[in-house]
Coordinates of C-alpha atoms in Angstrom, one line a residue:
Chain H
X1 CA -54.4 74.5 -55.2
X2 CA -53.7 71.0 -54.0
X3 CA -54.4 68.2 -56.4
X4 CA -55.2 64.9 -54.8
X5 CA -55.7 61.6 -56.6
X6 CA -56.3 58.1 -55.4
X7 CA -55.8 54.8 -57.1
X8 CA -57.5 52.5 -57.7
X9 CA -61.0 54.0 -57.7
X10 CA -62.5 50.6 -56.9
X11 CA -60.9 47.5 -55.4
X12 CA -62.3 44.1 -54.8
X13 CA -60.5 41.5 -52.7
X14 CA -61.3 38.2 -51.1
X15 CA -61.6 38.1 -47.4
X16 CA -58.2 37.5 -45.8
X17 CA -56.3 39.2 -48.7
X18 CA -54.4 42.5 -48.4
X19 CA -55.5 45.8 -50.0
X20 CA -53.4 48.8 -50.9
X21 CA -54.7 52.2 -51.9
X22 CA -52.3 54.9 -53.1
X23 CA -52.8 58.7 -52.8
X24 CA -50.7 61.2 -54.7
X25 CA -50.7 64.9 -53.9
X26 CA -49.2 68.0 -55.4
X27 CA -48.6 70.4 -52.5
X28 CA -45.1 69.8 -51.1
X29 CA -46.0 71.8 -48.0
X30 CA -48.5 69.1 -46.9
X31 CA -47.4 67.8 -43.5
X32 CA -50.4 65.8 -42.3
X33 CA -51.6 62.6 -44.1
X34 CA -54.8 61.0 -42.8
X35 CA -56.9 58.2 -44.2
X36 CA -60.7 58.3 -43.6
X37 CA -63.2 55.4 -43.9
X38 CA -66.8 56.3 -44.9
X39 CA -69.5 53.7 -44.6
X40 CA -72.9 54.1 -46.3
X41 CA -75.0 56.8 -44.7
X42 CA -72.2 57.8 -42.3
X43 CA -69.7 60.6 -42.1
X44 CA -66.0 59.9 -42.7
X45 CA -64.1 58.4 -39.8
X46 CA -60.4 58.8 -39.3
X47 CA -58.7 55.4 -39.3
X48 CA -55.0 56.2 -39.3
X49 CA -52.8 59.3 -39.9
X50 CA -49.1 60.1 -40.2
X51 CA -47.1 63.2 -40.1
X52 CA -44.3 64.3 -42.4
X53 CA -41.5 63.4 -40.0
X54 CA -42.5 59.7 -40.0
X55 CA -42.2 57.2 -42.8
X56 CA -44.5 54.5 -41.6
X57 CA -47.2 53.9 -39.0
X58 CA -49.0 50.7 -38.1
X59 CA -52.2 50.1 -36.1
X60 CA -53.1 46.4 -36.0
X61 CA -54.2 45.5 -39.5
X62 CA -53.9 49.0 -40.9
X63 CA -50.7 50.8 -41.9
X64 CA -49.8 54.0 -43.7
X65 CA -46.5 54.6 -45.6
X66 CA -45.3 58.0 -46.7
X67 CA -42.9 59.0 -49.5
X68 CA -42.6 62.8 -49.2
X69 CA -40.0 63.0 -52.0
X70 CA -42.4 61.3 -54.5
X71 CA -45.4 63.0 -52.9
X72 CA -47.5 60.0 -52.3
X73 CA -48.7 57.9 -49.3
X74 CA -50.5 54.6 -49.2
X75 CA -53.0 52.7 -47.0
X76 CA -52.3 49.1 -46.4
X77 CA -55.0 46.8 -44.9
X78 CA -54.0 43.2 -44.2
X79 CA -56.2 40.2 -43.5
X80 CA -59.2 42.1 -44.9
X81 CA -62.7 41.4 -43.4
X82 CA -66.2 42.1 -44.9
X83 CA -66.6 45.0 -42.4
X84 CA -63.6 46.7 -44.1
X85 CA -66.0 47.3 -47.1
X86 CA -66.4 51.0 -47.4
X87 CA -65.1 54.1 -49.3
X88 CA -61.7 55.2 -48.3
X89 CA -60.4 58.8 -48.7
X90 CA -57.0 60.3 -48.3
X91 CA -56.9 63.9 -47.2
X92 CA -53.5 65.4 -47.2
X93 CA -53.3 68.7 -45.3
X94 CA -51.1 71.7 -44.6
X95 CA -52.2 73.3 -41.3
X96 CA -55.8 72.1 -40.7
X97 CA -57.2 72.3 -44.2
X98 CA -58.0 68.7 -45.4
X99 CA -58.1 68.2 -49.1
X100 CA -60.0 65.0 -49.8
X101 CA -59.1 62.6 -52.6
X102 CA -61.4 61.1 -55.1
X103 CA -62.1 58.0 -53.0
X104 CA -61.6 54.3 -53.3
X105 CA -64.5 51.9 -53.0
X106 CA -63.2 48.7 -51.3
X107 CA -65.3 45.6 -51.5
X108 CA -64.3 42.5 -49.4
X109 CA -66.0 39.3 -50.5
X110 CA -66.4 36.5 -47.9
Chain Q
X1 CA -68.0 61.3 -25.5
X2 CA -70.9 62.3 -27.7
X3 CA -70.2 62.7 -31.4
X4 CA -71.0 65.5 -33.8
X5 CA -74.8 65.8 -34.1
X6 CA -76.6 67.0 -37.3
X7 CA -80.2 67.5 -38.2
X8 CA -82.2 66.8 -40.2
X9 CA -80.7 63.6 -41.6
X10 CA -82.7 64.0 -44.9
X11 CA -84.4 66.9 -46.7
X12 CA -86.2 67.1 -50.0
X13 CA -87.0 70.5 -51.4
X14 CA -87.9 72.1 -54.7
X15 CA -85.5 74.4 -56.5
X16 CA -85.7 78.1 -55.4
X17 CA -86.8 77.0 -51.9
X18 CA -84.7 77.6 -48.8
X19 CA -83.3 75.1 -46.4
X20 CA -81.3 75.1 -43.1
X21 CA -79.1 72.5 -41.5
X22 CA -78.0 72.4 -37.9
X23 CA -74.8 71.1 -36.3
X24 CA -73.8 70.5 -32.7
X25 CA -70.0 69.8 -32.4
X26 CA -68.3 67.7 -29.8
X27 CA -68.2 69.6 -26.5
X28 CA -65.2 71.8 -26.2
X29 CA -64.2 71.7 -29.8
X30 CA -63.4 75.2 -30.9
X31 CA -63.1 74.6 -34.6
X32 CA -66.2 73.7 -36.8
X33 CA -66.3 72.9 -40.5
X34 CA -69.0 72.5 -43.0
X35 CA -68.4 70.3 -46.0
X36 CA -70.4 69.5 -49.2
X37 CA -70.1 66.0 -50.5
X38 CA -71.5 65.4 -54.0
X39 CA -72.3 61.8 -54.8
X40 CA -69.2 59.9 -55.8
X41 CA -66.8 62.6 -54.7
X42 CA -64.8 63.5 -51.6
X43 CA -66.0 66.1 -49.2
X44 CA -65.2 69.7 -50.1
X45 CA -64.8 72.4 -47.5
X46 CA -67.4 75.2 -47.5
X47 CA -66.6 77.1 -44.4
X48 CA -64.5 76.9 -41.3
X49 CA -65.2 78.6 -37.9
X50 CA -62.8 79.1 -35.0
X51 CA -65.1 79.7 -32.0
X52 CA -67.7 82.1 -33.5
X53 CA -65.4 83.7 -36.1
X54 CA -65.0 82.7 -39.7
X55 CA -61.5 81.4 -40.6
X56 CA -62.1 80.4 -44.2
X57 CA -65.2 80.8 -46.4
X58 CA -63.4 81.1 -49.7
X59 CA -65.3 78.1 -51.2
X60 CA -68.7 79.1 -49.9
X61 CA -71.1 80.4 -52.7
X62 CA -72.0 83.5 -50.8
X63 CA -74.8 84.5 -53.2
X64 CA -76.9 81.6 -51.9
X65 CA -75.2 80.0 -48.9
X66 CA -74.8 81.5 -45.5
X67 CA -73.5 80.1 -42.2
X68 CA -73.3 81.2 -38.6
X69 CA -72.0 79.9 -35.4
X70 CA -73.5 82.0 -32.6
X71 CA -71.9 81.7 -29.1
X72 CA -69.1 79.5 -30.6
X73 CA -71.0 76.2 -30.2
X74 CA -73.9 75.2 -32.5
X75 CA -73.9 76.2 -36.2
X76 CA -76.4 76.5 -39.0
X77 CA -75.9 76.4 -42.7
X78 CA -78.5 77.9 -44.9
X79 CA -79.2 77.7 -48.7
X80 CA -81.5 80.3 -50.2
X81 CA -82.5 79.8 -53.0
X82 CA -81.6 76.2 -53.6
X83 CA -80.5 75.0 -57.1
X84 CA -80.5 71.5 -58.5
X85 CA -76.7 71.3 -58.2
X86 CA -77.0 71.8 -54.5
X87 CA -78.1 68.2 -54.1
X88 CA -75.5 66.6 -51.9
X89 CA -74.7 65.5 -48.4
X90 CA -73.7 68.3 -46.1
X91 CA -71.2 67.2 -43.4
X92 CA -70.3 69.0 -40.3
X93 CA -67.0 68.3 -38.5
X94 CA -65.3 69.6 -35.4
X95 CA -61.8 69.6 -34.1
X96 CA -60.0 70.6 -30.9
X97 CA -56.7 71.6 -32.6
X98 CA -54.9 71.0 -29.3
X99 CA -51.2 71.3 -30.1
X100 CA -50.5 70.1 -33.6
X101 CA -53.4 67.6 -33.8
X102 CA -55.7 68.1 -36.7
X103 CA -58.0 65.2 -36.4
X104 CA -61.5 66.1 -37.5
X105 CA -64.6 64.3 -36.2
X106 CA -67.5 64.1 -38.7
X107 CA -71.2 64.0 -38.1
X108 CA -73.5 61.7 -40.1
X109 CA -74.4 64.4 -42.5
X110 CA -77.7 65.8 -44.0
X111 CA -78.7 64.4 -47.4
X112 CA -80.3 67.2 -49.4
X113 CA -82.2 66.5 -52.6
X114 CA -83.3 69.4 -54.7
X115 CA -86.0 68.6 -57.2

């Protein structure tokens, strides 16, 4: 089955700095690459996604880059704010089956 | 639009007891998922429904877990009897799967503690 790993597992940054989280996956058939944000006591929320025919996508302070050859994709958050503090999950998928990664806890200090 | 609703939000039971969780997906979403999220891990799919039919239940421990989605709308997930290792957050998600869109919308989850 699909093996999904995230690095780092925890990340602490100063407000205003950038944060990058990397997700590696094993199933070369994966064609959908979302990132979810989960705040304490809440369900995961989709923040950005990309499909296999696109290399990069940006939405304001958030971007995702995909390297299908190397089987990894990354989440980039610029100008981090305290409200970005949460656990982030990648969930690569083939068809509609999301396989969640191990999670990265991001802490943004004021 | 209203999001995915789940109840109860918290439940504490003793091992060997039974428990049921309820989910109401976003209106019009044909696909419904139940996930189990153990503390410190990512969600793991338990079962997927398309309308009122089961698409995938390969990860559901069928000796103790059951789920149904009558009329293709609300769904219930039951555990009987519960074990200590069932302590987790149970998340419900729904998706419209229009075209090639796979975005899943999650509810707030039910936190189950088995003592």
